[in-house]
PDB file of C-alpha atoms in Angstrom:
ATOM      1  CA  MET A   1      23.951   6.626 -13.687  1.00  0.00           C
ATOM      2  CA  LYS A   2      23.653   8.011 -10.480  1.00  0.00           C
ATOM      3  CA  ARG A   3      22.004  10.980 -11.277  1.00  0.00           C
ATOM      4  CA  LEU A   4      18.924   8.628 -12.625  1.00  0.00           C
ATOM      5  CA  ALA A   5      19.149   5.760  -9.667  1.00  0.00           C
ATOM      6  CA  TRP A   6      19.147   8.804  -7.583  1.00  0.00           C
ATOM      7  CA  ALA A   7      16.061  10.597  -9.710  1.00  0.00           C
ATOM      8  CA  PHE A   8      14.197   7.544  -9.740  1.00  0.00           C
ATOM      9  CA  VAL A   9      14.285   6.396  -5.490  1.00  0.00           C
ATOM     10  CA  SER A  10      13.956  10.137  -4.397  1.00  0.00           C
ATOM     11  CA  ALA A  11      10.638   9.974  -6.884  1.00  0.00           C
ATOM     12  CA  VAL A  12       9.403   6.735  -5.386  1.00  0.00           C
ATOM     13  CA  ASP A  13      10.336   7.841  -1.202  1.00  0.00           C
ATOM     14  CA  ARG A  14       8.408  11.397  -1.885  1.00  0.00           C
ATOM     15  CA  LEU A  15       4.952   9.556  -3.079  1.00  0.00           C
ATOM     16  CA  ASN A  16       5.041   6.799  -0.520  1.00  0.00           C
ATOM     17  CA  ARG A  17       5.933   9.380   2.251  1.00  0.00           C
ATOM     18  CA  PHE A  18       3.019  11.661   0.690  1.00  0.00           C
ATOM     19  CA  ILE A  19       0.713   9.111   1.019  1.00  0.00           C
ATOM     20  CA  GLY A  20       1.968   7.737   3.974  1.00  0.00           C
ATOM     21  CA  ASP A  21       1.437  11.278   5.835  1.00  0.00           C
ATOM     22  CA  TYR A  22      -2.392  10.942   5.204  1.00  0.00           C
ATOM     23  CA  VAL A  23      -3.491   7.662   4.254  1.00  0.00           C
ATOM     24  CA  GLY A  24      -3.713   7.308   7.796  1.00  0.00           C
ATOM     25  CA  TYR A  25      -6.402   9.881   8.280  1.00  0.00           C
ATOM     26  CA  LEU A  26      -8.791   7.187   6.662  1.00  0.00           C
ATOM     27  CA  MET A  27      -8.971   5.774   9.897  1.00  0.00           C
ATOM     28  CA  LEU A  28     -10.886   9.446  10.952  1.00  0.00           C
ATOM     29  CA  PRO A  29     -13.866   8.744   8.422  1.00  0.00           C
ATOM     30  CA  MET A  30     -13.800   5.276   9.204  1.00  0.00           C
ATOM     31  CA  ILE A  31     -14.425   5.706  13.118  1.00  0.00           C
ATOM     32  CA  PHE A  32     -16.826   8.321  11.573  1.00  0.00           C
ATOM     33  CA  VAL A  33     -18.717   5.384  10.265  1.00  0.00           C
ATOM     34  CA  ILE A  34     -18.309   2.690  13.019  1.00  0.00           C
ATOM     35  CA  CYS A  35     -19.384   5.225  15.923  1.00  0.00           C
ATOM     36  CA  TRP A  36     -22.711   6.331  13.666  1.00  0.00           C
ATOM     37  CA  GLU A  37     -23.706   2.852  13.183  1.00  0.00           C
ATOM     38  CA  LEU A  38     -23.594   2.251  17.052  1.00  0.00           C
ATOM     39  CA  ILE A  39     -25.226   4.608  18.402  1.00  0.00           C
ATOM     40  CA  SER A  40     -27.895   3.691  15.692  1.00  0.00           C
ATOM     41  CA  ARG A  41     -28.877   0.649  16.658  1.00  0.00           C
ATOM     42  CA  LYS A  42     -27.983   0.392  19.947  1.00  0.00           C
ATOM     43  CA  PHE A  43     -29.522   4.530  21.097  1.00  0.00           C
ATOM     44  CA  PHE A  44     -32.584   4.372  18.798  1.00  0.00           C
ATOM     45  CA  ASN A  45     -32.277   0.468  17.097  1.00  0.00           C
ATOM     46  CA  LYS A  46     -32.485   1.289  13.241  1.00  0.00           C
ATOM     47  CA  PRO A  47     -29.203   0.070  12.416  1.00  0.00           C
ATOM     48  CA  THR A  48     -28.616   1.170   8.624  1.00  0.00           C
ATOM     49  CA  ILE A  49     -27.443  -0.726   5.366  1.00  0.00           C
ATOM     50  CA  TRP A  50     -24.313   1.060   4.552  1.00  0.00           C
ATOM     51  CA  ALA A  51     -22.281   1.146   7.717  1.00  0.00           C
ATOM     52  CA  MET A  52     -20.304  -2.214   7.835  1.00  0.00           C
ATOM     53  CA  GLU A  53     -20.051  -1.638   4.388  1.00  0.00           C
ATOM     54  CA  MET A  54     -18.261   1.720   4.282  1.00  0.00           C
ATOM     55  CA  THR A  55     -15.763   0.554   6.813  1.00  0.00           C
ATOM     56  CA  TRP A  56     -14.636  -2.807   4.686  1.00  0.00           C
ATOM     57  CA  MET A  57     -14.244  -0.440   1.882  1.00  0.00           C
ATOM     58  CA  ILE A  58     -12.173   1.962   3.474  1.00  0.00           C
ATOM     59  CA  PHE A  59     -10.595  -0.148   5.511  1.00  0.00           C
ATOM     60  CA  ALA A  60      -9.385  -1.924   1.512  1.00  0.00           C
ATOM     61  CA  VAL A  61      -8.164   1.184   0.659  1.00  0.00           C
ATOM     62  CA  TYR A  62      -6.656   2.266   4.148  1.00  0.00           C
ATOM     63  CA  ILE A  63      -4.369  -1.067   3.836  1.00  0.00           C
ATOM     64  CA  ILE A  64      -3.370  -1.137   0.642  1.00  0.00           C
ATOM     65  CA  TRP A  65      -1.983   1.902   0.470  1.00  0.00           C
ATOM     66  CA  SER A  66       0.013   1.760   3.757  1.00  0.00           C
ATOM     67  CA  GLY A  67       2.027  -1.209   1.124  1.00  0.00           C
ATOM     68  CA  GLY A  68       4.422   1.508   0.256  1.00  0.00           C
ATOM     69  CA  PRO A  69       5.337   3.887   2.789  1.00  0.00           C
ATOM     70  CA  SER A  70       5.513   0.726   4.720  1.00  0.00           C
ATOM     71  CA  LEU A  71       7.591  -0.405   3.313  1.00  0.00           C
ATOM     72  CA  LEU A  72       9.401   2.210   2.355  1.00  0.00           C
ATOM     73  CA  ALA A  73       9.756   3.013   6.866  1.00  0.00           C
ATOM     74  CA  LYS A  74      10.975  -0.711   6.437  1.00  0.00           C
ATOM     75  CA  ALA A  75       8.283  -1.793   8.605  1.00  0.00           C
ATOM     76  CA  GLN A  76       8.103  -4.868   7.566  1.00  0.00           C
ATOM     77  CA  VAL A  77       8.770  -8.242   9.367  1.00  0.00           C
ATOM     78  CA  ARG A  78      11.876  -9.643   8.760  1.00  0.00           C
ATOM     79  CA  MET A  79      14.724 -12.057  11.148  1.00  0.00           C
ATOM     80  CA  ASP A  80      16.068  -9.303  12.362  1.00  0.00           C
ATOM     81  CA  ALA A  81      18.589 -11.264  15.061  1.00  0.00           C
ATOM     82  CA  LEU A  82      20.352 -12.871  12.250  1.00  0.00           C
ATOM     83  CA  TYR A  83      20.301  -9.482   9.467  1.00  0.00           C
ATOM     84  CA  ASN A  84      21.450  -7.345  12.117  1.00  0.00           C
ATOM     85  CA  LYS A  85      24.971  -8.590  12.262  1.00  0.00           C
ATOM     86  CA  TRP A  86      25.854  -8.277   8.431  1.00  0.00           C
ATOM     87  CA  LYS A  87      27.169  -5.704   7.281  1.00  0.00           C
ATOM     88  CA  PRO A  88      25.631  -3.568   4.787  1.00  0.00           C
ATOM     89  CA  ARG A  89      26.703  -4.519   2.167  1.00  0.00           C
ATOM     90  CA  THR A  90      25.659  -8.280   3.111  1.00  0.00           C
ATOM     91  CA  GLN A  91      22.149  -6.669   4.051  1.00  0.00           C
ATOM     92  CA  ALA A  92      21.677  -4.988   0.707  1.00  0.00           C
ATOM     93  CA  CYS A  93      22.637  -9.088  -1.430  1.00  0.00           C
ATOM     94  CA  ILE A  94      19.640 -10.520   1.286  1.00  0.00           C
ATOM     95  CA  ASP A  95      17.193  -8.003  -0.064  1.00  0.00           C
ATOM     96  CA  MET A  96      18.567  -8.092  -3.576  1.00  0.00           C
ATOM     97  CA  VAL A  97      17.325 -12.316  -2.995  1.00  0.00           C
ATOM     98  CA  THR A  98      14.326 -11.707  -1.412  1.00  0.00           C
ATOM     99  CA  PHE A  99      13.758  -9.105  -4.311  1.00  0.00           C
ATOM    100  CA  VAL A 100      13.035 -11.691  -6.529  1.00  0.00           C
ATOM    101  CA  CYS A 101      10.074 -12.498  -3.992  1.00  0.00           C
ATOM    102  CA  GLY A 102       8.727  -9.484  -3.166  1.00  0.00           C
ATOM    103  CA  LEU A 103       9.130  -9.072  -7.206  1.00  0.00           C
ATOM    104  CA  ILE A 104       6.204 -11.555  -8.203  1.00  0.00           C
ATOM    105  CA  PHE A 105       4.273 -11.304  -5.716  1.00  0.00           C
ATOM    106  CA  CYS A 106       4.291  -7.378  -6.496  1.00  0.00           C
ATOM    107  CA  GLY A 107       4.167  -7.543 -10.364  1.00  0.00           C
ATOM    108  CA  VAL A 108       0.828 -10.150  -9.900  1.00  0.00           C
ATOM    109  CA  LEU A 109      -0.564  -8.056  -7.532  1.00  0.00           C
ATOM    110  CA  THR A 110      -0.964  -5.663  -9.878  1.00  0.00           C
ATOM    111  CA  TYR A 111      -1.662  -7.427 -13.090  1.00  0.00           C
ATOM    112  CA  LYS A 112      -4.678  -9.127 -10.956  1.00  0.00           C
ATOM    113  CA  ALA A 113      -5.438  -6.265  -9.750  1.00  0.00           C
ATOM    114  CA  PHE A 114      -6.120  -4.103 -12.751  1.00  0.00           C
ATOM    115  CA  SER A 115      -7.630  -7.030 -14.541  1.00  0.00           C
ATOM    116  CA  ASN A 116     -10.599  -7.234 -11.992  1.00  0.00           C
ATOM    117  CA  ALA A 117     -10.491  -3.670 -12.208  1.00  0.00           C
ATOM    118  CA  ILE A 118     -11.251  -3.362 -15.754  1.00  0.00           C
ATOM    119  CA  ILE A 119     -13.646  -6.089 -15.795  1.00  0.00           C
ATOM    120  CA  SER A 120     -15.153  -4.504 -12.919  1.00  0.00           C
ATOM    121  CA  TRP A 121     -15.457  -1.136 -14.849  1.00  0.00           C
ATOM    122  CA  ASN A 122     -16.688  -2.482 -17.769  1.00  0.00           C
ATOM    123  CA  VAL A 123     -19.996  -4.355 -16.374  1.00  0.00           C
ATOM    124  CA  GLY A 124     -20.794  -1.279 -13.790  1.00  0.00           C
ATOM    125  CA  GLU A 125     -19.828  -4.356 -11.257  1.00  0.00           C
ATOM    126  CA  VAL A 126     -22.206  -3.627  -7.461  1.00  0.00           C
ATOM    127  CA  SER A 127     -22.193  -5.395  -4.323  1.00  0.00           C
ATOM    128  CA  ASN A 128     -24.706  -7.818  -3.404  1.00  0.00           C
ATOM    129  CA  THR A 129     -25.524  -6.379  -0.221  1.00  0.00           C
ATOM    130  CA  PRO A 130     -28.842  -4.623   0.215  1.00  0.00           C
ATOM    131  CA  PHE A 131     -26.920  -1.082   0.082  1.00  0.00           C
ATOM    132  CA  GLY A 132     -25.655  -2.208  -3.262  1.00  0.00           C
ATOM    133  CA  GLN A 133     -22.495   0.264  -3.732  1.00  0.00           C
ATOM    134  CA  PRO A 134     -20.735   0.919  -6.748  1.00  0.00           C
ATOM    135  CA  LEU A 135     -16.766  -1.453  -6.573  1.00  0.00           C
ATOM    136  CA  TYR A 136     -15.646  -0.637  -9.755  1.00  0.00           C
ATOM    137  CA  HIS A 137     -13.893   2.634  -8.136  1.00  0.00           C
ATOM    138  CA  LEU A 138     -12.936   0.553  -5.018  1.00  0.00           C
ATOM    139  CA  ARG A 139     -10.906  -1.635  -7.365  1.00  0.00           C
ATOM    140  CA  MET A 140      -9.412   0.893  -9.002  1.00  0.00           C
ATOM    141  CA  ILE A 141      -8.641   2.354  -6.474  1.00  0.00           C
ATOM    142  CA  VAL A 142      -6.666  -0.855  -4.859  1.00  0.00           C
ATOM    143  CA  ALA A 143      -4.840  -1.887  -8.236  1.00  0.00           C
ATOM    144  CA  MET A 144      -3.502   1.544  -8.289  1.00  0.00           C
ATOM    145  CA  GLY A 145      -2.432   0.935  -3.850  1.00  0.00           C
ATOM    146  CA  THR A 146      -0.252  -1.798  -6.126  1.00  0.00           C
ATOM    147  CA  VAL A 147       1.636   0.596  -8.189  1.00  0.00           C
ATOM    148  CA  PHE A 148       2.809   2.009  -5.006  1.00  0.00           C
ATOM    149  CA  LEU A 149       4.090  -0.792  -3.382  1.00  0.00           C
ATOM    150  CA  LEU A 150       4.980  -2.204  -6.820  1.00  0.00           C
ATOM    151  CA  LEU A 151       6.940   1.206  -7.170  1.00  0.00           C
ATOM    152  CA  GLN A 152       8.381   1.018  -3.486  1.00  0.00           C
ATOM    153  CA  THR A 153       9.782  -2.863  -3.947  1.00  0.00           C
ATOM    154  CA  LEU A 154      11.581  -1.400  -7.455  1.00  0.00           C
ATOM    155  CA  SER A 155      13.300   1.512  -5.573  1.00  0.00           C
ATOM    156  CA  ASP A 156      14.826  -0.646  -2.472  1.00  0.00           C
ATOM    157  CA  PHE A 157      16.024  -2.989  -5.319  1.00  0.00           C
ATOM    158  CA  VAL A 158      17.843   0.254  -6.890  1.00  0.00           C
ATOM    159  CA  LYS A 159      19.293   1.436  -3.414  1.00  0.00           C
ATOM    160  CA  ASN A 160      20.095  -1.785  -2.404  1.00  0.00           C
ATOM    161  CA  LEU A 161      21.615  -2.414  -6.201  1.00  0.00           C
ATOM    162  CA  TRP A 162      24.137   0.635  -5.553  1.00  0.00           C
ATOM    163  CA  MET A 163      25.172  -0.678  -2.221  1.00  0.00           C
ATOM    164  CA  VAL A 164      25.951  -4.007  -3.900  1.00  0.00           C
ATOM    165  CA  ILE A 165      27.589  -2.754  -6.562  1.00  0.00           C
ATOM    166  CA  THR A 166      29.362   0.411  -4.686  1.00  0.00           C
ATOM    167  CA  GLY A 167      29.415  -0.378  -0.705  1.00  0.00           C
ATOM    168  CA  GLU A 168      28.104   3.175   0.295  1.00  0.00           C
ATOM    169  CA  GLU A 169      24.076   4.144   0.119  1.00  0.00           C
ATOM    170  CA  LEU A 170      22.465   6.401  -2.353  1.00  0.00           C
ATOM    171  CA  LYS A 171      22.547   9.272  -2.338  1.00  0.00           C
ATOM    172  CA  LYS A 172      22.057  12.946  -3.953  1.00  0.00           C
TER     173      LYS A 172
END
């Protein structure tokens, strides 16, 4: 049982660590697009029709794909005033209770993201801006990001369950 739990937790944590290592680089093209638009608009008086839309698309991917890695790094907001005073086993019990809310949120988010992505893909959705950028690929990428968050939520649950049952951290 321990080997199976460790394999799942290890695989999900490695995946989200890998994503976290690289998703930050999305800021570089976003900064480039913003600078391009700024220079084009201010110095040449030729604003683009695509820069704003590309910026929010890149940012959407950055935000949703950062969910799993930030959960892995324990970067979410939590009431540490009380939490840090508790024993690790008590912390794990509390985390398991809040897991239900997190699982419902991630499950609904993933379901809605994939249903929207499939509908968008089937109709060939494009944005209603003058640029008319296709949106179905973005919706599918966002849906994939919700899966990473859901997997990390399940990984954290397994770690907390192990702590509650055995009183020790799940290690190899």
